[in-house]
mmCIF file of N, CA and C in Angstrom:
data_model
loop_
_atom_site.group_PDB
_atom_site.id
_atom_site.type_symbol
_atom_site.label_atom_id
_atom_site.label_comp_id
_atom_site.label_asym_id
_atom_site.label_seq_id
_atom_site.Cartn_x
_atom_site.Cartn_y
_atom_site.Cartn_z
ATOM 1 N N MET Z 1 0.900 -1.061 0.236
ATOM 2 C CA MET Z 1 0.038 -0.094 0.374
ATOM 3 C C MET Z 1 0.892 1.040 -0.081
ATOM 4 N N SER Z 2 0.641 2.271 -0.874
ATOM 5 C CA SER Z 2 1.546 3.299 -0.956
ATOM 6 C C SER Z 2 1.035 4.258 -0.251
ATOM 7 N N SER Z 3 1.686 5.622 0.304
ATOM 8 C CA SER Z 3 0.921 6.150 1.093
ATOM 9 C C SER Z 3 0.545 7.604 0.266
ATOM 10 N N ALA Z 4 -0.174 8.110 0.798
ATOM 11 C CA ALA Z 4 -0.993 9.552 -0.132
ATOM 12 C C ALA Z 4 -0.749 10.960 0.603
ATOM 13 N N ARG Z 5 -0.356 11.784 -0.065
ATOM 14 C CA ARG Z 5 -0.537 12.952 0.640
ATOM 15 C C ARG Z 5 -1.782 13.327 0.658
ATOM 16 N N LEU Z 6 -2.186 13.991 1.783
ATOM 17 C CA LEU Z 6 -3.471 14.938 1.973
ATOM 18 C C LEU Z 6 -3.112 16.723 1.009
ATOM 19 N N TRP Z 7 -1.977 16.719 1.404
ATOM 20 C CA TRP Z 7 -1.946 18.570 0.951
ATOM 21 C C TRP Z 7 -0.441 18.439 -0.107
ATOM 22 N N THR Z 8 -0.478 19.132 -0.314
ATOM 23 C CA THR Z 8 0.673 19.554 -1.575
ATOM 24 C C THR Z 8 1.341 21.337 -0.803
ATOM 25 N N GLU Z 9 2.569 20.930 -0.936
ATOM 26 C CA GLU Z 9 3.059 22.320 -0.787
ATOM 27 C C GLU Z 9 2.721 23.591 -1.176
ATOM 28 N N GLU Z 10 2.023 23.387 -2.590
ATOM 29 C CA GLU Z 10 1.387 24.392 -3.203
ATOM 30 C C GLU Z 10 0.125 24.998 -2.798
ATOM 31 N N GLN Z 11 -0.475 24.149 -1.863
ATOM 32 C CA GLN Z 11 -1.503 24.950 -1.210
ATOM 33 C C GLN Z 11 -1.743 25.162 -0.159
ATOM 34 N N PHE Z 12 -0.273 25.712 0.370
ATOM 35 C CA PHE Z 12 0.051 26.330 1.558
ATOM 36 C C PHE Z 12 0.770 27.495 1.048
ATOM 37 N N ASN Z 13 1.313 27.917 -0.162
ATOM 38 C CA ASN Z 13 1.871 29.070 -0.470
ATOM 39 C C ASN Z 13 1.210 30.485 -0.357
ATOM 40 N N CYS Z 14 2.315 31.164 0.013
ATOM 41 C CA CYS Z 14 1.413 32.513 0.064
ATOM 42 C C CYS Z 14 1.228 33.258 -1.253
ATOM 43 N N PRO Z 15 0.121 33.844 -1.698
ATOM 44 C CA PRO Z 15 -0.173 34.210 -2.994
ATOM 45 C C PRO Z 15 0.898 35.338 -3.356
ATOM 46 N N VAL Z 16 1.106 36.092 -2.602
ATOM 47 C CA VAL Z 16 1.670 37.000 -2.846
ATOM 48 C C VAL Z 16 3.760 36.808 -3.378
ATOM 49 N N CYS Z 17 4.124 35.792 -2.620
ATOM 50 C CA CYS Z 17 5.562 35.489 -3.147
ATOM 51 C C CYS Z 17 5.921 34.382 -3.548
ATOM 52 N N LEU Z 18 4.662 33.358 -3.619
ATOM 53 C CA LEU Z 18 4.401 32.287 -3.816
ATOM 54 C C LEU Z 18 5.223 30.949 -3.302
ATOM 55 N N ASP Z 19 5.846 31.287 -1.799
ATOM 56 C CA ASP Z 19 6.687 30.617 -1.155
ATOM 57 C C ASP Z 19 6.054 30.036 0.023
ATOM 58 N N LEU Z 20 6.318 29.358 0.536
ATOM 59 C CA LEU Z 20 5.614 28.945 2.004
ATOM 60 C C LEU Z 20 5.798 29.932 2.451
ATOM 61 N N PRO Z 21 4.672 30.188 3.420
ATOM 62 C CA PRO Z 21 4.485 31.538 4.129
ATOM 63 C C PRO Z 21 5.707 31.499 5.282
ATOM 64 N N THR Z 22 6.330 32.657 5.944
ATOM 65 C CA THR Z 22 6.889 32.676 6.488
ATOM 66 C C THR Z 22 6.014 33.767 7.675
ATOM 67 N N ASP Z 23 6.103 33.226 9.086
ATOM 68 C CA ASP Z 23 5.796 34.101 10.035
ATOM 69 C C ASP Z 23 3.756 34.033 9.242
ATOM 70 N N PRO Z 24 3.051 32.978 9.036
ATOM 71 C CA PRO Z 24 1.737 33.181 8.066
ATOM 72 C C PRO Z 24 0.646 33.563 9.374
ATOM 73 N N VAL Z 25 -0.082 34.851 8.512
ATOM 74 C CA VAL Z 25 -0.781 35.368 9.369
ATOM 75 C C VAL Z 25 -2.592 35.024 8.324
ATOM 76 N N THR Z 26 -3.264 35.306 8.997
ATOM 77 C CA THR Z 26 -4.594 35.557 8.212
ATOM 78 C C THR Z 26 -5.420 36.477 8.266
ATOM 79 N N ILE Z 27 -5.931 37.030 7.501
ATOM 80 C CA ILE Z 27 -6.536 38.279 7.668
ATOM 81 C C ILE Z 27 -8.004 37.906 7.344
ATOM 82 N N PRO Z 28 -9.158 39.768 7.741
ATOM 83 C CA PRO Z 28 -10.732 39.220 8.224
ATOM 84 C C PRO Z 28 -11.208 37.727 7.089
ATOM 85 N N CYS Z 29 -10.951 38.411 5.342
ATOM 86 C CA CYS Z 29 -11.278 37.970 4.716
ATOM 87 C C CYS Z 29 -11.047 36.558 4.900
ATOM 88 N N GLY Z 30 -9.857 35.825 5.674
ATOM 89 C CA GLY Z 30 -9.710 34.497 5.686
ATOM 90 C C GLY Z 30 -8.499 34.206 4.597
ATOM 91 N N HIS Z 31 -8.187 34.868 4.004
ATOM 92 C CA HIS Z 31 -6.748 34.823 3.049
ATOM 93 C C HIS Z 31 -5.819 34.404 3.963
ATOM 94 N N SER Z 32 -4.687 34.085 3.888
ATOM 95 C CA SER Z 32 -3.462 33.560 4.493
ATOM 96 C C SER Z 32 -2.120 34.007 3.971
ATOM 97 N N TYR Z 33 -1.227 35.061 4.814
ATOM 98 C CA TYR Z 33 -0.019 35.362 4.053
ATOM 99 C C TYR Z 33 0.959 35.205 4.706
ATOM 100 N N CYS Z 34 2.258 35.815 4.319
ATOM 101 C CA CYS Z 34 3.303 35.726 5.027
ATOM 102 C C CYS Z 34 3.073 37.158 5.896
ATOM 103 N N MET Z 35 3.543 37.401 6.994
ATOM 104 C CA MET Z 35 3.511 38.541 7.623
ATOM 105 C C MET Z 35 4.144 39.727 6.742
ATOM 106 N N ASP Z 36 5.369 39.853 6.200
ATOM 107 C CA ASP Z 36 5.862 40.843 6.027
ATOM 108 C C ASP Z 36 5.030 40.863 4.387
ATOM 109 N N CYS Z 37 5.071 40.107 3.310
ATOM 110 C CA CYS Z 37 4.327 40.084 2.330
ATOM 111 C C CYS Z 37 2.694 41.320 2.671
ATOM 112 N N ILE Z 38 2.495 40.563 3.350
ATOM 113 C CA ILE Z 38 0.912 41.656 3.703
ATOM 114 C C ILE Z 38 0.645 42.888 4.061
ATOM 115 N N ALA Z 39 1.926 42.860 4.639
ATOM 116 C CA ALA Z 39 2.376 44.511 5.563
ATOM 117 C C ALA Z 39 2.838 45.141 4.128
ATOM 118 N N ASP Z 40 3.841 44.904 3.446
ATOM 119 C CA ASP Z 40 4.317 45.108 2.098
ATOM 120 C C ASP Z 40 3.082 45.538 1.290
ATOM 121 N N HIS Z 41 2.837 44.912 1.398
ATOM 122 C CA HIS Z 41 1.415 45.197 0.326
ATOM 123 C C HIS Z 41 0.573 46.270 0.814
ATOM 124 N N TRP Z 42 -0.080 46.007 1.640
ATOM 125 C CA TRP Z 42 -0.766 47.515 2.819
ATOM 126 C C TRP Z 42 0.133 48.787 2.379
ATOM 127 N N ASP Z 43 1.263 48.516 2.545
ATOM 128 C CA ASP Z 43 2.452 49.809 3.028
ATOM 129 C C ASP Z 43 2.144 50.195 1.526
ATOM 130 N N ASN Z 44 2.249 49.868 0.571
ATOM 131 C CA ASN Z 44 2.448 50.215 -1.103
ATOM 132 C C ASN Z 44 1.019 50.565 -1.341
ATOM 133 N N GLU Z 45 -0.420 49.947 -1.076
ATOM 134 C CA GLU Z 45 -1.344 50.101 -1.407
ATOM 135 C C GLU Z 45 -1.557 51.321 -0.509
ATOM 136 N N ALA Z 46 -1.549 51.750 0.569
ATOM 137 C CA ALA Z 46 -1.770 52.701 1.370
ATOM 138 C C ALA Z 46 -0.997 54.224 0.936
ATOM 139 N N GLN Z 47 0.100 54.043 -0.067
ATOM 140 C CA GLN Z 47 0.791 54.945 -0.195
ATOM 141 C C GLN Z 47 -0.092 55.519 -1.451
ATOM 142 N N LYS Z 48 -0.308 54.564 -2.737
ATOM 143 C CA LYS Z 48 -1.237 54.704 -3.764
ATOM 144 C C LYS Z 48 -2.531 55.452 -3.870
ATOM 145 N N SER Z 49 -3.507 54.624 -2.644
ATOM 146 C CA SER Z 49 -4.769 55.038 -2.751
ATOM 147 C C SER Z 49 -5.477 55.190 -1.566
ATOM 148 N N GLY Z 50 -4.678 54.976 -0.479
ATOM 149 C CA GLY Z 50 -4.794 55.293 0.959
ATOM 150 C C GLY Z 50 -6.234 54.169 1.519
ATOM 151 N N THR Z 51 -6.050 52.941 1.145
ATOM 152 C CA THR Z 51 -6.964 52.145 1.403
ATOM 153 C C THR Z 51 -6.174 50.923 1.610
ATOM 154 N N CYS Z 52 -6.769 49.606 2.173
ATOM 155 C CA CYS Z 52 -6.204 48.364 2.151
ATOM 156 C C CYS Z 52 -6.901 47.310 1.762
ATOM 157 N N SER Z 53 -6.815 46.598 0.938
ATOM 158 C CA SER Z 53 -7.704 45.241 0.561
ATOM 159 C C SER Z 53 -6.840 44.241 0.337
ATOM 160 N N CYS Z 54 -7.352 43.117 0.230
ATOM 161 C CA CYS Z 54 -6.669 41.671 0.128
ATOM 162 C C CYS Z 54 -6.270 41.581 -1.265
ATOM 163 N N PRO Z 55 -5.061 41.380 -1.287
ATOM 164 C CA PRO Z 55 -4.450 40.749 -2.895
ATOM 165 C C PRO Z 55 -5.039 39.855 -3.551
ATOM 166 N N GLU Z 56 -5.941 38.815 -2.725
ATOM 167 C CA GLU Z 56 -6.785 37.314 -3.613
ATOM 168 C C GLU Z 56 -8.070 38.065 -3.954
ATOM 169 N N CYS Z 57 -8.997 38.610 -3.013
ATOM 170 C CA CYS Z 57 -10.370 39.058 -2.893
ATOM 171 C C CYS Z 57 -10.656 40.059 -3.279
ATOM 172 N N ARG Z 58 -9.949 40.951 -2.919
ATOM 173 C CA ARG Z 58 -10.043 42.534 -3.281
ATOM 174 C C ARG Z 58 -10.766 43.142 -2.322
ATOM 175 N N HIS Z 59 -11.497 42.217 -1.289
ATOM 176 C CA HIS Z 59 -12.374 42.920 -0.216
ATOM 177 C C HIS Z 59 -11.341 44.052 0.568
ATOM 178 N N THR Z 60 -12.052 45.587 0.657
ATOM 179 C CA THR Z 60 -11.370 46.426 0.860
ATOM 180 C C THR Z 60 -11.753 46.666 2.693
ATOM 181 N N PHE Z 61 -10.714 47.005 3.035
ATOM 182 C CA PHE Z 61 -11.171 47.193 4.844
ATOM 183 C C PHE Z 61 -11.190 48.314 5.653
ATOM 184 N N ASP Z 62 -12.041 48.744 6.229
ATOM 185 C CA ASP Z 62 -12.096 50.256 6.578
ATOM 186 C C ASP Z 62 -10.743 50.696 7.090
ATOM 187 N N HIS Z 63 -10.136 50.274 7.903
ATOM 188 C CA HIS Z 63 -8.748 50.285 8.621
ATOM 189 C C HIS Z 63 -7.961 48.997 8.545
ATOM 190 N N ARG Z 64 -6.801 49.689 8.864
ATOM 191 C CA ARG Z 64 -6.119 48.216 8.173
ATOM 192 C C ARG Z 64 -5.900 47.305 9.499
ATOM 193 N N PRO Z 65 -6.482 45.664 9.144
ATOM 194 C CA PRO Z 65 -6.364 45.044 10.294
ATOM 195 C C PRO Z 65 -5.257 44.490 10.799
ATOM 196 N N GLN Z 66 -5.841 44.257 12.482
ATOM 197 C CA GLN Z 66 -4.442 43.404 13.326
ATOM 198 C C GLN Z 66 -3.691 42.739 12.874
ATOM 199 N N LEU Z 67 -2.785 42.205 12.752
ATOM 200 C CA LEU Z 67 -1.941 40.942 12.258
ATOM 201 C C LEU Z 67 -2.050 40.133 13.189
ATOM 202 N N CYS Z 68 -2.491 38.916 13.202
ATOM 203 C CA CYS Z 68 -2.101 37.809 14.338
ATOM 204 C C CYS Z 68 -1.751 36.659 13.614
ATOM 205 N N ARG Z 69 -0.426 36.162 14.217
ATOM 206 C CA ARG Z 69 0.429 35.092 13.713
ATOM 207 C C ARG Z 69 -0.831 33.315 13.529
ATOM 208 N N ASN Z 70 -0.814 33.130 12.323
ATOM 209 C CA ASN Z 70 -1.911 31.564 11.909
ATOM 210 C C ASN Z 70 -0.622 30.587 12.528
ATOM 211 N N THR Z 71 -1.147 30.265 13.686
ATOM 212 C CA THR Z 71 -0.386 28.910 14.709
ATOM 213 C C THR Z 71 -0.819 27.929 13.592
ATOM 214 N N MET Z 72 -2.176 27.822 13.492
ATOM 215 C CA MET Z 72 -1.887 26.126 12.858
ATOM 216 C C MET Z 72 -1.304 26.028 11.334
ATOM 217 N N LEU Z 73 -1.563 27.129 10.712
ATOM 218 C CA LEU Z 73 -0.662 27.087 9.328
ATOM 219 C C LEU Z 73 0.640 27.221 9.624
ATOM 220 N N ALA Z 74 1.225 27.874 10.611
ATOM 221 C CA ALA Z 74 2.434 28.007 10.984
ATOM 222 C C ALA Z 74 3.161 26.249 11.135
ATOM 223 N N GLU Z 75 2.525 25.472 12.105
ATOM 224 C CA GLU Z 75 2.733 24.186 12.006
ATOM 225 C C GLU Z 75 2.600 23.466 11.223
ATOM 226 N N ALA Z 76 1.385 23.532 10.105
ATOM 227 C CA ALA Z 76 1.277 22.712 8.854
ATOM 228 C C ALA Z 76 2.700 23.236 8.145
ATOM 229 N N VAL Z 77 3.273 24.499 8.273
ATOM 230 C CA VAL Z 77 4.001 24.742 7.009
ATOM 231 C C VAL Z 77 5.482 24.254 7.850
ATOM 232 N N GLU Z 78 5.874 24.093 9.173
ATOM 233 C CA GLU Z 78 6.831 23.898 9.784
ATOM 234 C C GLU Z 78 7.077 22.522 9.338
ATOM 235 N N GLN Z 79 5.818 21.458 9.295
ATOM 236 C CA GLN Z 79 6.104 19.973 8.620
ATOM 237 C C GLN Z 79 6.358 20.294 7.473
ATOM 238 N N LEU Z 80 5.634 20.920 6.663
ATOM 239 C CA LEU Z 80 6.184 20.923 5.059
ATOM 240 C C LEU Z 80 7.485 20.935 4.588
ATOM 241 N N ARG Z 81 8.477 22.063 5.720
ATOM 242 C CA ARG Z 81 9.376 22.193 5.384
ATOM 243 C C ARG Z 81 10.474 21.149 6.215
ATOM 244 N N ASN Z 82 10.038 20.273 7.086
ATOM 245 C CA ASN Z 82 10.826 18.852 7.465
ATOM 246 C C ASN Z 82 10.863 17.948 6.291
ATOM 247 N N PRO Z 83 12.162 17.962 6.012
ATOM 248 C CA PRO Z 83 12.650 16.742 4.704
ATOM 249 C C PRO Z 83 11.826 15.235 4.949
ATOM 250 N N ALA Z 84 11.720 15.077 6.458
ATOM 251 C CA ALA Z 84 11.263 13.841 6.762
ATOM 252 C C ALA Z 84 9.273 13.607 6.530
ATOM 253 N N TYR Z 85 9.157 14.745 6.189
ATOM 254 C CA TYR Z 85 7.551 14.735 5.631
ATOM 255 C C TYR Z 85 7.480 13.858 4.118
ATOM 256 N N TRP Z 86 8.692 14.456 3.483
ATOM 257 C CA TRP Z 86 8.578 14.145 2.143
ATOM 258 C C TRP Z 86 9.252 12.135 1.554
ATOM 259 N N CYS Z 87 9.822 11.971 2.373
ATOM 260 C CA CYS Z 87 10.043 10.730 2.651
ATOM 261 C C CYS Z 87 9.072 9.894 2.889
ATOM 262 N N THR Z 88 8.852 8.585 2.016
ATOM 263 C CA THR Z 88 7.943 7.790 2.161
ATOM 264 C C THR Z 88 8.296 5.938 2.393
ATOM 265 N N ILE Z 89 7.482 5.569 2.898
ATOM 266 C CA ILE Z 89 7.707 4.575 3.130
ATOM 267 C C ILE Z 89 7.198 3.495 2.573
ATOM 268 N N ARG Z 90 7.425 2.642 1.572
ATOM 269 C CA ARG Z 90 6.413 1.426 1.147
ATOM 270 C C ARG Z 90 6.339 0.394 1.472
ATOM 271 N N ILE Z 91 4.916 0.282 1.743
ATOM 272 C CA ILE Z 91 4.834 -1.258 2.699
ATOM 273 C C ILE Z 91 4.746 -1.765 1.255
ATOM 274 N N CYS Z 92 4.743 -3.271 1.575
ATOM 275 C CA CYS Z 92 4.469 -4.334 0.382
ATOM 276 C C CYS Z 92 2.942 -4.719 0.923
ATOM 277 N N SER Z 93 2.031 -4.605 -0.832
ATOM 278 C CA SER Z 93 0.835 -4.205 -0.636
ATOM 279 C C SER Z 93 0.728 -6.193 -1.038
ATOM 280 N N PHE Z 94 1.592 -6.684 -1.038
ATOM 281 C CA PHE Z 94 1.136 -8.319 -1.617
ATOM 282 C C PHE Z 94 1.139 -9.122 -0.548
ATOM 283 N N CYS Z 95 2.039 -8.857 0.492
ATOM 284 C CA CYS Z 95 1.887 -9.842 1.824
ATOM 285 C C CYS Z 95 1.564 -9.546 3.082
#
């Protein structure tokens, strides 16, 4: 029996930098980013338009939301970064 992965690395990637998130945060619309990526996005956006919105769904926020670490996503990303996660043990399905 071969083992199947429930998740792929791409499912967890930050939509801004396209890499596994560093210090992942989730904003009020439910999308998750690296803390630095979303902070930089909002800084640039505030300079141009004075607003801040989600880079994915474009939901606009009245004021800049407080960013809090998403601990569950951080733990999942930590596991994905662990080389042991990608090693699979093949078990004979014949005997």
